[in-house]
């Protein structure tokens, strides 16, 4: 058998027998690991590509050898080499094919041997400089494979690798929220799902590191937890809940306790060396406290989830888990103050903090508009269980007082929130005490009237009622005694002055500059004196008053404008009820000139202009005659009317001084000299004389919570006697009775 035959036999054997077998083996890689990533990795291997190239090359060499193409040229000494080049090419390609085949088989063996393949992937990952995490994803798939196969050796190796991978990533982001690549979260989630479905305890170490949170949270360092990490932690716990694996939740609780103790522990204040003794690490303290608050919030939500799913045994286990003697429960409250604080936070009646809590803490079978309310409700119910748990705490320090009521809320708004919600908390406690199964499982069923009496403990709801009464008394006391804010009083004065002057100046165009000293009729418009809740004018408000500084001035301004409109009605000499199309025809018939003025009380000029096509009409004049538009008026008297009179017959508007006795009695302050505007805010709790005068209409108790507000202006409106003022009112078939006047009824004014 010659050399060529041997080479061709090798090539045919590899191509015809070995290669199909290898293809079949490769196709089963996906079935073996259930991983598309691993199959893609294999297809990208250089050895595989080299083998394919060698196979094509060797097949080509056979074709060239069989053709035996003649050499058309004479190359002298090289003729021998060229004449045998086909054989040389065949031998060389065969050798290359055999070598590549051996490497290819070796690579297949590596892929098919999990332990060898794992080492290979770890090495590739460590040597990789790109960030596509392909090898990491392949290792993740092998981890899932090892869990399914319950291969402890491989799982252990991958566990160590993952621990370092997560640790190294955290170290790169030290001191800031760590958001891992998505594949990091996914491997934990997939592993959790596989582990949760197994009931044996062969891979406990892996359960502790996945759903237990070791990989995601870490054990040491100063890194922060990102919101994305919280999201995936919650998803992992939902899987544990789905498969009723309380042990997995306890693993997480254990790790979370360690996390609080080692990474969120209390930082003691460091003071500057100067005489001011300022805290130099205040920022670090605030950050650690903020991180701890967020972490504890997560675990209150977890407690609510356990209660919702009736995992009472698991609740009992977390209630009793501690890492120290005497016991300290890092994730549970020690004082009533902590419990009350959490209750108010999660009640969140104004949706300030937890606007969409269900997106952060989704509960199974809760969706739609009521999801947020339902999630918060179960968390609050868990807080109710924690309230009852306080009765079981045995103090081991003189400073421990588990049933001691917290300090009263500092601000009136906080007190109001408590007063509005404490009855709901009482309902929660009462309902929890009726849940005998929960109390028995959590060993809180010892609480009874006899036990409370024997140990001299107050009943839970009596304790809440006592706290409510304390808050209520303090709330009422401060509401009566607190002083008026100087800043708010100043704001009231400035706003009132601006609003009233703006209204006054609107009417400057219709003020007669010639003062009437005789033969006139006059009307007076006064300011406003009223009683208002003092809360609007204090710094510590139970609720916000947005328009406290303007509401009274708006009333004074409105009275001023209404009063002026009413005097036009009372001084008219004639009035006519006309249809819309005849009003301006009537004005034309009056034969008036620019010495006259048209006063418009809430008539739509554009409507006349566009609907009746009145020529020479615009917002401010009609055929050269000035129009003055009044937007505020007494609608019953002058609404939908025009008044026509001479400009010389327009009224005087005078601003008079307030009586000195009234100024002294009500402590009035002049806030504008031009228009003689006075104001004062009197605390009725400190002005007994004025208080006595008002008692007839209010109870003394109520009045002491109020202030008497004075915003006074004495306005005199003077009209000439027998002024000739014509009122033209728009006729309405729906409003007016009788028949309208006709245009012929109108007489000339000139």
XYZ file of C-alpha atoms in Angstrom:
750
model
C 0.000 0.000 0.000
C 1.591 3.255 -1.130
C 1.772 6.536 0.769
C -1.084 8.166 -1.121
C -3.415 5.266 -0.375
C -2.602 5.439 3.327
C -3.271 9.191 3.455
C -6.513 8.878 1.553
C -7.616 6.070 3.889
C -6.975 8.282 6.930
C -8.896 11.184 5.433
C -11.813 8.992 4.380
C -11.946 7.329 7.796
C -11.984 10.624 9.651
C -14.492 12.218 7.297
C -16.748 9.216 6.854
C -16.729 7.626 10.285
C -15.179 9.771 13.028
C -16.568 13.143 11.968
C -20.267 12.104 11.958
C -19.785 10.548 15.380
C -18.198 13.766 16.651
C -21.059 15.814 15.224
C -23.514 13.611 17.076
C -21.544 14.033 20.293
C -21.418 17.811 19.846
C -25.160 18.005 19.222
C -25.746 16.401 22.627
C -23.838 19.160 24.430
C -27.021 21.205 24.594
C -28.919 18.250 26.016
C -26.200 17.577 28.574
C -25.959 21.080 30.023
C -29.229 22.599 28.740
C -27.153 25.591 27.767
C -27.131 27.489 24.514
C -24.193 29.512 25.840
C -21.995 26.408 26.155
C -22.895 25.286 22.640
C -22.023 28.746 21.309
C -18.727 28.671 23.191
C -17.841 25.326 21.628
C -18.690 26.579 18.152
C -16.332 29.521 18.697
C -13.395 27.319 19.757
C -10.287 27.776 17.564
C -9.601 24.008 17.612
C -13.004 23.327 16.075
C -12.413 25.909 13.356
C -8.919 24.524 12.724
C -10.293 20.986 12.385
C -12.918 22.127 9.886
C -10.260 23.941 7.895
C -7.962 20.864 7.974
C -10.781 18.611 6.821
C -11.605 20.830 3.850
C -7.906 21.151 3.046
C -7.365 17.377 3.096
C -10.398 16.725 0.892
C -9.067 19.309 -1.540
C -5.668 17.571 -1.551
C -7.332 14.282 -2.578
C -9.046 16.020 -5.463
C -5.801 17.631 -6.621
C -3.936 14.296 -6.321
C -6.576 12.426 -8.339
C -6.551 14.991 -11.152
C -2.744 14.522 -11.628
C -2.450 17.777 -13.515
C 0.704 17.865 -15.777
C 3.427 20.468 -15.284
C 3.345 22.727 -18.409
C 6.665 24.407 -17.633
C 10.256 23.334 -17.167
C 11.688 24.430 -13.815
C 14.915 22.476 -14.072
C 15.977 21.039 -10.716
C 12.576 21.925 -9.214
C 10.710 19.709 -11.666
C 10.935 16.698 -9.316
C 9.463 18.689 -6.425
C 6.729 20.201 -8.554
C 5.846 16.898 -10.193
C 5.340 15.368 -6.700
C 3.670 18.467 -5.172
C 0.215 16.849 -5.190
C 1.514 13.938 -3.114
C 3.387 16.263 -0.771
C 0.241 18.385 -0.338
C -1.780 15.225 0.347
C 0.661 13.971 2.983
C 0.935 17.398 4.653
C -2.840 17.975 4.775
C -3.362 14.469 6.129
C -0.892 15.090 8.930
C -2.534 18.427 9.728
C -5.952 16.755 9.763
C -4.806 14.006 12.137
C -3.243 16.528 14.539
C -6.286 18.837 14.461
C -8.528 15.794 14.924
C -6.662 14.790 18.078
C -6.906 18.346 19.484
C -10.572 18.432 18.541
C -11.273 15.166 20.334
C -9.388 16.436 23.366
C -11.520 19.600 23.404
C -14.687 17.519 23.176
C -13.524 15.417 26.120
C -12.946 18.608 28.123
C -16.468 19.842 27.335
C -17.951 16.481 28.221
C -16.099 16.169 31.520
C -17.770 18.681 33.903
C -14.831 18.945 36.305
C -12.319 19.511 33.488
C -14.680 21.804 31.621
C -15.238 23.876 34.764
C -11.509 24.375 35.306
C -11.172 25.325 31.663
C -13.977 27.912 31.885
C -12.644 29.442 35.088
C -9.224 29.814 33.498
C -10.775 31.383 30.398
C -12.828 33.770 32.550
C -9.836 34.854 34.615
C -7.754 35.478 31.491
C -10.520 37.321 29.665
C -10.198 41.089 29.362
C -13.622 41.825 27.824
C -16.835 42.372 29.780
C -19.286 40.174 27.898
C -19.296 37.588 30.734
C -19.774 34.689 28.297
C -17.617 32.312 30.321
C -19.340 33.449 33.535
C -22.710 32.589 32.000
C -21.389 29.175 30.952
C -20.154 28.542 34.502
C -23.599 29.580 35.733
C -25.200 26.981 33.488
C -22.847 24.309 34.823
C -23.880 25.345 38.336
C -27.509 24.710 37.430
C -26.426 21.387 35.887
C -24.597 20.418 39.079
C -27.673 21.252 41.190
C -29.890 19.095 39.001
C -27.351 16.273 39.157
C -26.723 16.962 42.879
C -23.000 16.992 42.110
C -21.541 18.360 45.322
C -17.928 18.536 44.065
C -18.700 20.691 41.058
C -21.163 22.810 43.030
C -18.504 23.437 45.672
C -15.937 24.505 43.080
C -18.382 26.866 41.413
C -19.480 28.194 44.800
C -15.915 29.226 45.580
C -15.554 30.796 42.149
C -18.808 32.737 42.488
C -17.901 33.936 45.956
C -14.683 35.471 44.618
C -16.388 36.860 41.507
C -19.014 38.687 43.566
C -16.402 39.792 46.106
C -14.073 41.183 43.430
C -16.900 43.110 41.816
C -17.896 44.633 45.160
C -14.333 45.704 45.856
C -14.296 47.619 42.582
C -17.342 49.569 43.802
C -16.378 50.049 47.437
C -18.293 52.826 49.191
C -21.104 53.088 46.649
C -24.259 51.127 45.794
C -23.203 47.939 44.030
C -25.232 47.019 40.984
C -23.959 43.713 39.655
C -24.133 42.713 35.974
C -27.468 41.108 35.129
C -25.884 37.655 34.733
C -24.786 37.776 38.403
C -28.366 38.270 39.575
C -29.694 35.684 37.144
C -27.388 32.900 38.317
C -28.487 33.444 41.926
C -32.148 33.459 40.915
C -31.891 30.326 38.734
C -29.876 28.497 41.375
C -32.424 29.476 44.016
C -35.258 28.106 41.914
C -33.465 24.785 41.393
C -32.424 24.483 45.034
C -35.866 25.402 46.356
C -37.461 22.585 44.376
C -35.194 19.967 46.048
C -36.130 18.807 49.517
C -32.854 17.103 50.445
C -30.028 18.870 52.262
C -27.063 17.835 50.128
C -26.261 21.343 48.866
C -27.029 23.385 51.984
C -23.826 25.403 51.549
C -25.130 26.546 48.170
C -28.536 27.449 49.575
C -26.876 29.644 52.159
C -24.838 31.470 49.528
C -27.614 31.976 46.958
C -30.984 32.677 48.522
C -29.205 33.187 51.830
C -27.606 36.258 50.307
C -23.902 35.632 50.906
C -22.964 36.288 47.292
C -25.152 39.351 46.862
C -24.622 40.920 50.288
C -21.083 39.843 51.034
C -19.639 39.349 54.481
C -17.217 42.218 55.015
C -16.637 45.623 53.479
C -18.257 49.031 53.261
C -20.198 48.579 50.041
C -23.806 49.697 49.738
C -26.773 47.718 48.500
C -28.320 49.035 45.295
C -32.052 49.102 44.603
C -31.489 46.511 41.865
C -29.955 44.153 44.416
C -32.917 44.663 46.749
C -35.211 43.822 43.853
C -33.459 40.497 43.167
C -33.177 39.618 46.846
C -36.934 39.974 47.062
C -37.457 37.791 43.978
C -35.263 35.092 45.495
C -37.282 35.152 48.709
C -40.513 34.893 46.727
C -39.179 31.648 45.238
C -38.445 30.308 48.696
C -41.978 31.284 49.701
C -43.424 29.642 46.592
C -41.807 26.291 47.420
C -42.564 26.685 51.153
C -38.880 26.568 52.040
C -38.819 28.325 55.397
C -35.261 27.110 55.911
C -34.084 29.211 52.955
C -35.728 32.296 54.446
C -34.005 31.593 57.756
C -30.645 31.332 55.956
C -31.280 34.789 54.541
C -32.352 36.102 57.949
C -29.146 34.775 59.507
C -26.982 36.410 56.859
C -28.946 39.667 57.127
C -28.339 39.718 60.889
C -24.616 39.414 60.266
C -24.786 42.124 57.628
C -26.411 44.571 60.058
C -23.969 43.728 62.825
C -20.755 43.920 60.806
C -21.528 46.400 58.032
C -24.322 48.584 59.376
C -23.234 48.764 62.970
C -23.369 51.994 64.922
C -20.658 54.549 64.180
C -19.668 56.623 67.168
C -19.329 60.359 66.757
C -15.839 61.823 66.458
C -15.432 65.388 67.679
C -13.102 68.118 66.504
C -10.200 69.120 68.714
C -11.254 72.778 68.880
C -13.489 74.222 71.573
C -16.615 73.927 69.426
C -16.603 70.104 69.571
C -18.300 69.677 66.207
C -18.914 66.169 64.883
C -16.400 65.587 62.100
C -17.834 62.283 60.856
C -21.463 63.383 60.765
C -21.792 62.573 57.049
C -20.656 58.974 57.589
C -23.100 58.584 60.480
C -25.994 59.886 58.387
C -25.124 57.589 55.480
C -24.863 54.467 57.626
C -28.152 55.298 59.357
C -29.839 55.829 55.999
C -28.530 52.507 54.678
C -29.657 50.746 57.845
C -33.141 52.247 57.604
C -33.466 50.970 54.042
C -32.219 47.526 55.030
C -34.629 47.267 57.955
C -37.505 48.435 55.765
C -36.835 45.450 53.505
C -37.142 43.071 56.434
C -40.351 44.627 57.721
C -41.748 43.961 54.256
C -40.479 40.366 54.499
C -42.294 39.999 57.812
C -45.481 41.237 56.163
C -45.016 38.659 53.384
C -44.581 35.830 55.895
C -47.717 36.907 57.738
C -49.671 37.163 54.478
C -48.652 33.605 53.505
C -49.372 32.387 57.064
C -45.805 31.180 57.600
C -46.268 31.472 61.361
C -43.581 28.907 62.149
C -41.055 30.898 60.138
C -42.070 34.085 61.969
C -41.462 32.297 65.253
C -37.984 31.265 64.082
C -36.987 34.792 63.069
C -38.351 36.091 66.376
C -35.979 33.781 68.209
C -32.883 34.036 66.025
C -29.950 35.751 67.701
C -26.161 35.660 67.457
C -25.389 36.721 71.005
C -26.030 36.075 74.673
C -27.781 37.976 76.142
C -29.871 38.033 72.998
C -29.862 40.959 70.601
C -32.186 40.895 67.622
C -30.627 43.026 64.899
C -33.634 42.984 62.567
C -36.343 43.369 65.198
C -37.326 46.446 67.216
C -36.248 46.803 70.818
C -38.526 49.663 71.822
C -42.078 50.808 71.307
C -40.640 53.929 69.712
C -39.263 51.896 66.802
C -42.585 50.103 66.345
C -44.627 53.296 66.383
C -42.232 54.916 63.932
C -42.567 52.025 61.461
C -46.334 51.980 61.787
C -46.636 55.644 60.817
C -44.145 55.245 57.961
C -46.025 52.355 56.385
C -49.462 53.881 57.003
C -48.253 56.729 54.793
C -51.735 58.207 54.378
C -50.495 60.940 52.048
C -48.477 58.522 49.868
C -45.295 60.511 50.428
C -42.748 57.740 50.936
C -44.344 54.593 49.537
C -46.107 55.819 46.414
C -45.871 52.402 44.717
C -44.709 49.979 47.388
C -45.995 46.955 45.468
C -43.381 47.574 42.773
C -40.627 47.172 45.377
C -42.276 44.397 47.374
C -44.635 42.412 45.212
C -46.809 39.919 47.090
C -48.116 36.780 45.353
C -51.617 37.129 43.888
C -51.717 40.866 44.540
C -52.083 43.117 41.550
C -54.057 46.072 40.289
C -55.033 49.304 41.998
C -55.391 47.725 45.438
C -51.948 46.132 45.458
C -50.215 49.031 47.225
C -52.869 49.205 49.931
C -52.824 45.433 50.468
C -49.027 45.247 50.728
C -48.919 48.074 53.264
C -51.789 46.512 55.184
C -49.901 43.238 55.688
C -46.702 45.017 56.671
C -48.673 47.025 59.238
C -50.222 43.815 60.533
C -46.725 42.404 60.968
C -45.822 45.534 62.943
C -48.874 44.753 65.079
C -47.393 41.319 65.830
C -44.111 43.017 66.758
C -46.068 45.267 69.123
C -47.448 42.219 70.930
C -43.987 40.611 70.896
C -42.734 43.452 73.110
C -44.617 41.787 75.990
C -42.365 38.728 75.634
C -39.051 40.593 75.904
C -37.208 39.970 79.154
C -35.078 43.020 80.013
C -31.491 42.149 80.886
C -30.415 45.772 81.268
C -31.882 48.441 83.496
C -32.231 50.660 80.423
C -34.398 48.116 78.601
C -38.065 49.056 78.874
C -39.883 47.211 76.089
C -43.327 48.596 76.964
C -42.277 52.164 77.624
C -44.213 54.575 75.459
C -42.084 56.665 73.092
C -41.621 60.395 73.368
C -44.513 62.396 72.027
C -44.220 63.508 68.393
C -42.403 66.817 68.145
C -44.565 68.687 65.664
C -48.289 69.322 65.534
C -48.513 67.743 62.082
C -46.955 64.524 63.390
C -49.362 64.520 66.320
C -52.287 65.003 63.977
C -51.144 62.043 61.879
C -50.968 59.892 64.999
C -54.366 61.022 66.243
C -55.849 60.190 62.851
C -54.308 56.708 62.698
C -53.894 55.341 66.205
C -57.426 53.914 66.259
C -56.553 51.891 63.169
C -53.500 50.543 64.987
C -55.763 49.565 67.882
C -57.953 47.672 65.430
C -54.885 45.870 64.048
C -53.780 44.855 67.554
C -57.262 43.688 68.478
C -57.534 41.635 65.301
C -54.075 40.111 65.864
C -54.982 39.058 69.398
C -57.934 37.133 67.953
C -55.600 35.091 65.710
C -55.044 32.194 68.098
C -53.093 30.132 65.579
C -50.564 32.900 65.063
C -50.186 33.596 68.792
C -49.771 29.919 69.641
C -47.168 29.261 66.941
C -45.169 32.376 67.828
C -45.498 31.574 71.557
C -47.303 34.832 72.265
C -50.483 33.160 73.508
C -49.411 33.695 77.123
C -50.896 37.195 77.022
C -54.175 37.142 78.927
C -55.992 39.362 81.389
C -54.724 37.250 84.292
C -51.129 37.334 83.063
C -51.261 41.082 82.492
C -52.713 41.652 85.935
C -50.193 39.364 87.598
C -47.223 41.056 85.934
C -48.726 44.538 86.223
C -48.695 45.119 82.479
C -51.245 47.281 80.644
C -53.467 45.733 78.026
C -52.163 46.376 74.497
C -55.047 48.602 73.457
C -55.073 50.368 76.823
C -51.426 51.194 76.203
C -52.315 52.671 72.817
C -55.236 54.596 74.285
C -52.949 56.041 76.948
C -50.517 57.188 74.279
C -53.364 58.661 72.256
C -54.577 60.651 75.271
C -51.079 61.954 75.944
C -50.733 63.093 72.339
C -54.179 64.678 72.368
C -53.527 66.623 75.559
C -50.180 67.887 74.318
C -51.664 68.698 70.922
C -54.462 70.790 72.431
C -52.127 72.492 74.884
C -49.681 73.599 72.191
C -52.483 74.575 69.836
C -53.745 77.003 72.468
C -50.425 78.245 73.821
C -48.150 78.583 70.793
C -47.423 82.097 69.613
C -48.205 83.735 66.305
C -45.310 83.562 63.861
C -43.760 86.942 63.114
C -42.805 85.753 59.636
C -46.336 84.590 58.825
C -47.824 87.810 60.191
C -45.481 89.836 57.999
C -46.386 87.676 55.001
C -50.071 88.239 55.757
C -49.578 92.010 55.887
C -47.558 92.183 52.673
C -49.904 89.928 50.698
C -52.997 91.723 51.990
C -51.570 95.107 51.070
C -50.699 93.991 47.524
C -54.078 92.375 46.871
C -56.188 95.273 48.194
C -54.137 97.969 46.447
C -54.361 96.037 43.187
C -58.168 95.998 43.474
C -58.309 99.703 44.379
C -56.097 100.741 41.491
C -58.321 98.888 39.037
C -61.003 101.517 39.726
C -58.771 104.589 39.459
C -60.062 105.338 35.908
C -63.624 105.906 37.204
C -62.716 108.070 40.200
C -63.822 111.662 39.802
C -60.853 113.933 40.536
C -63.180 116.799 41.556
C -64.141 116.383 45.208
C -67.818 116.821 46.082
C -68.210 118.849 49.272
C -71.976 119.349 49.232
C -75.152 117.965 47.700
C -73.941 114.384 47.581
C -75.037 110.971 48.736
C -72.453 108.670 50.271
C -71.961 104.991 51.007
C -69.289 103.318 53.128
C -67.361 100.102 52.568
C -65.458 98.599 55.465
C -62.855 95.903 55.869
C -63.252 92.500 57.511
C -62.936 91.335 61.084
C -63.198 87.598 61.626
C -62.114 84.684 63.791
C -59.776 82.101 62.236
C -57.949 79.005 63.394
C -54.649 80.121 64.900
C -52.885 77.167 63.289
C -52.717 79.090 60.015
C -50.460 81.719 61.610
C -48.045 79.626 63.670
C -44.789 77.925 62.743
C -45.754 74.487 64.051
C -48.819 73.720 61.943
C -50.883 70.556 62.088
C -51.700 71.023 58.419
C -50.590 73.378 55.686
C -52.584 76.545 54.930
C -51.689 77.616 51.419
C -53.807 80.775 51.211
C -53.708 81.946 54.828
C -52.055 85.204 53.762
C -54.513 86.090 50.996
C -57.972 84.766 51.828
C -59.020 87.759 53.929
C -57.576 90.303 51.504
C -59.515 88.641 48.689
C -62.670 89.120 50.749
C -61.899 92.803 51.405
C -61.136 93.359 47.718
C -64.326 91.607 46.695
C -66.390 93.707 49.126
C -64.767 96.855 47.740
C -65.604 96.006 44.126
C -69.090 94.741 44.949
C -69.795 97.883 46.951
C -68.832 100.163 44.080
C -71.055 98.226 41.664
C -73.997 98.489 44.058
C -73.690 102.305 44.271
C -74.102 102.501 40.504
C -77.409 100.693 40.873
C -78.657 102.905 43.699
C -77.753 106.149 41.896
C -79.219 105.333 38.462
C -81.775 107.764 37.083
C -83.356 105.398 34.539
C -83.078 101.750 33.605
C -84.060 99.893 30.464
C -84.337 96.214 29.684
C -83.222 95.645 26.099
C -82.515 92.788 23.742
C -78.901 92.279 22.772
C -79.255 93.564 19.225
C -80.778 96.860 20.434
C -78.400 97.841 23.252
C -75.794 99.630 21.147
C -78.520 101.039 18.926
C -79.968 102.571 22.088
C -76.570 104.025 22.980
C -76.416 105.555 19.511
C -79.837 107.118 20.065
C -78.608 108.775 23.272
C -76.366 110.909 21.071
C -73.460 110.947 23.560
C -69.862 112.028 22.954
C -66.467 111.396 24.536
C -67.490 113.378 27.639
C -69.490 110.306 28.570
C -68.303 106.902 29.724
C -69.816 103.425 29.435
C -69.454 101.245 32.529
C -69.636 97.544 31.642
C -70.672 95.122 34.365
C -69.808 91.617 33.162
C -70.990 91.961 29.586
C -69.109 90.043 26.891
C -67.969 92.727 24.457
C -66.652 90.173 21.947
C -70.090 88.579 21.796
C -71.698 91.867 20.724
C -68.901 92.514 18.284
C -68.927 89.099 16.619
C -72.585 88.022 16.921
C -74.351 91.335 16.332
C -71.581 92.798 14.165
C -71.555 96.058 16.119
C -69.288 98.473 14.293
C -66.854 100.724 16.119
C -66.862 98.442 19.189
C -63.824 97.057 20.989
C -62.966 96.116 24.543
C -62.158 99.660 25.656
C -64.323 101.961 23.553
C -67.383 102.371 21.360
C -67.147 104.943 18.577
C -64.645 106.965 20.594
C -66.586 106.675 23.867
C -64.543 105.050 26.655
C -65.706 101.706 28.062
C -64.668 100.690 31.592
C -65.001 96.952 32.281
C -65.856 95.724 35.807
C -65.145 92.017 36.262
C -66.541 91.834 39.814
C -70.024 93.104 40.604
C -73.249 92.328 42.389
C -74.774 90.186 39.693
C -78.319 90.402 41.035
C -78.260 94.212 40.880
C -76.046 95.176 37.961
C -74.981 91.965 36.223
C -75.217 91.964 32.398
C -75.637 95.755 32.374
C -74.152 98.912 30.892
C -74.271 102.245 32.711
C -73.967 105.442 30.665
C -73.140 108.708 32.405
C -70.971 111.771 32.137
C -67.384 111.457 33.323
C -67.974 114.512 35.469
C -70.737 112.585 37.261
C -68.463 109.703 38.266
C -68.123 109.173 42.032
C -65.457 110.233 44.508
C -63.720 107.429 46.418
C -62.170 108.528 49.705
C -60.049 106.498 52.133
C -60.673 107.552 55.728
C -58.770 107.058 58.970
C -59.852 104.438 61.474
C -61.006 105.678 64.873
C -58.141 105.891 67.406
C -60.049 103.894 70.014
C -60.514 101.053 67.554
C -56.825 101.195 66.642
C -55.831 100.873 70.286
C -58.395 98.222 71.169
C -57.454 95.904 68.313
C -53.748 96.821 68.148
C -54.179 97.877 64.537
C -51.091 98.469 62.450
C -51.088 100.836 59.465
C -49.768 98.770 56.559
C -50.487 101.347 53.829
C -50.623 105.106 54.364
C -52.148 106.088 51.001
C -55.276 103.977 51.329
C -55.325 103.794 55.152
C -55.205 99.995 55.319
C -54.884 98.574 58.839
C -54.327 95.034 60.046
C -53.780 93.005 63.191
C -53.750 89.379 64.282
C -54.847 88.956 67.902
C -54.166 85.753 69.810
C -57.416 85.249 71.733
C -55.658 83.061 74.271
C -53.739 86.098 75.499
C -56.422 88.804 75.080
C -59.061 88.128 77.704
C -60.972 91.383 77.158
C -61.645 90.689 73.496
C -62.190 87.021 74.305
C -65.019 87.929 76.689
C -66.785 89.901 73.960
C -66.762 86.901 71.619
C -67.833 84.253 74.114
C -71.480 84.693 73.216
C -70.975 82.985 69.856
C -68.201 80.530 70.733
C -67.219 78.313 73.625
C -64.264 79.592 75.595
C -62.324 76.423 74.899
C -62.670 76.813 71.153
C -61.916 80.526 71.100
C -58.554 80.077 72.753
C -57.418 78.135 69.684
C -58.315 81.014 67.408
C -57.086 84.428 66.414
C -59.100 87.534 65.677
C -57.952 88.937 62.355
C -58.564 92.540 61.436
C -58.047 93.778 57.907
C -59.700 97.163 57.905
C -60.175 99.912 55.365
C -62.810 102.643 55.607
C -63.888 103.655 52.115
C -66.404 106.434 51.402
C -68.082 106.560 47.975
C -69.673 109.931 47.152
C -72.164 110.519 44.355
C -73.689 113.805 43.265
C -77.348 114.057 44.018
C -79.690 113.664 41.054
C -76.932 112.329 38.828
C -78.133 111.316 35.376
C -77.042 107.673 34.986
C -78.759 105.339 32.523
C -78.754 101.557 33.097
C -79.123 99.329 30.026
C -79.677 95.721 31.089
C -79.551 92.746 28.728
C -82.942 91.062 28.479
C -83.111 87.305 29.099
C -86.210 85.270 28.336
C -85.224 82.755 31.020
C -84.433 85.254 33.768
C -86.564 88.358 33.239
C -90.334 88.607 33.468
C -92.475 90.853 31.328
C -91.588 92.509 28.078
C -88.336 94.292 27.256
C -88.165 97.989 26.473
C -87.978 99.156 22.913
C -85.360 101.316 21.300
C -87.891 104.118 20.867
C -88.201 104.351 24.664
C -84.662 105.721 24.859
C -84.213 109.500 24.942
C -81.237 111.628 24.055
C -78.882 112.580 26.880
C -77.496 115.685 25.174
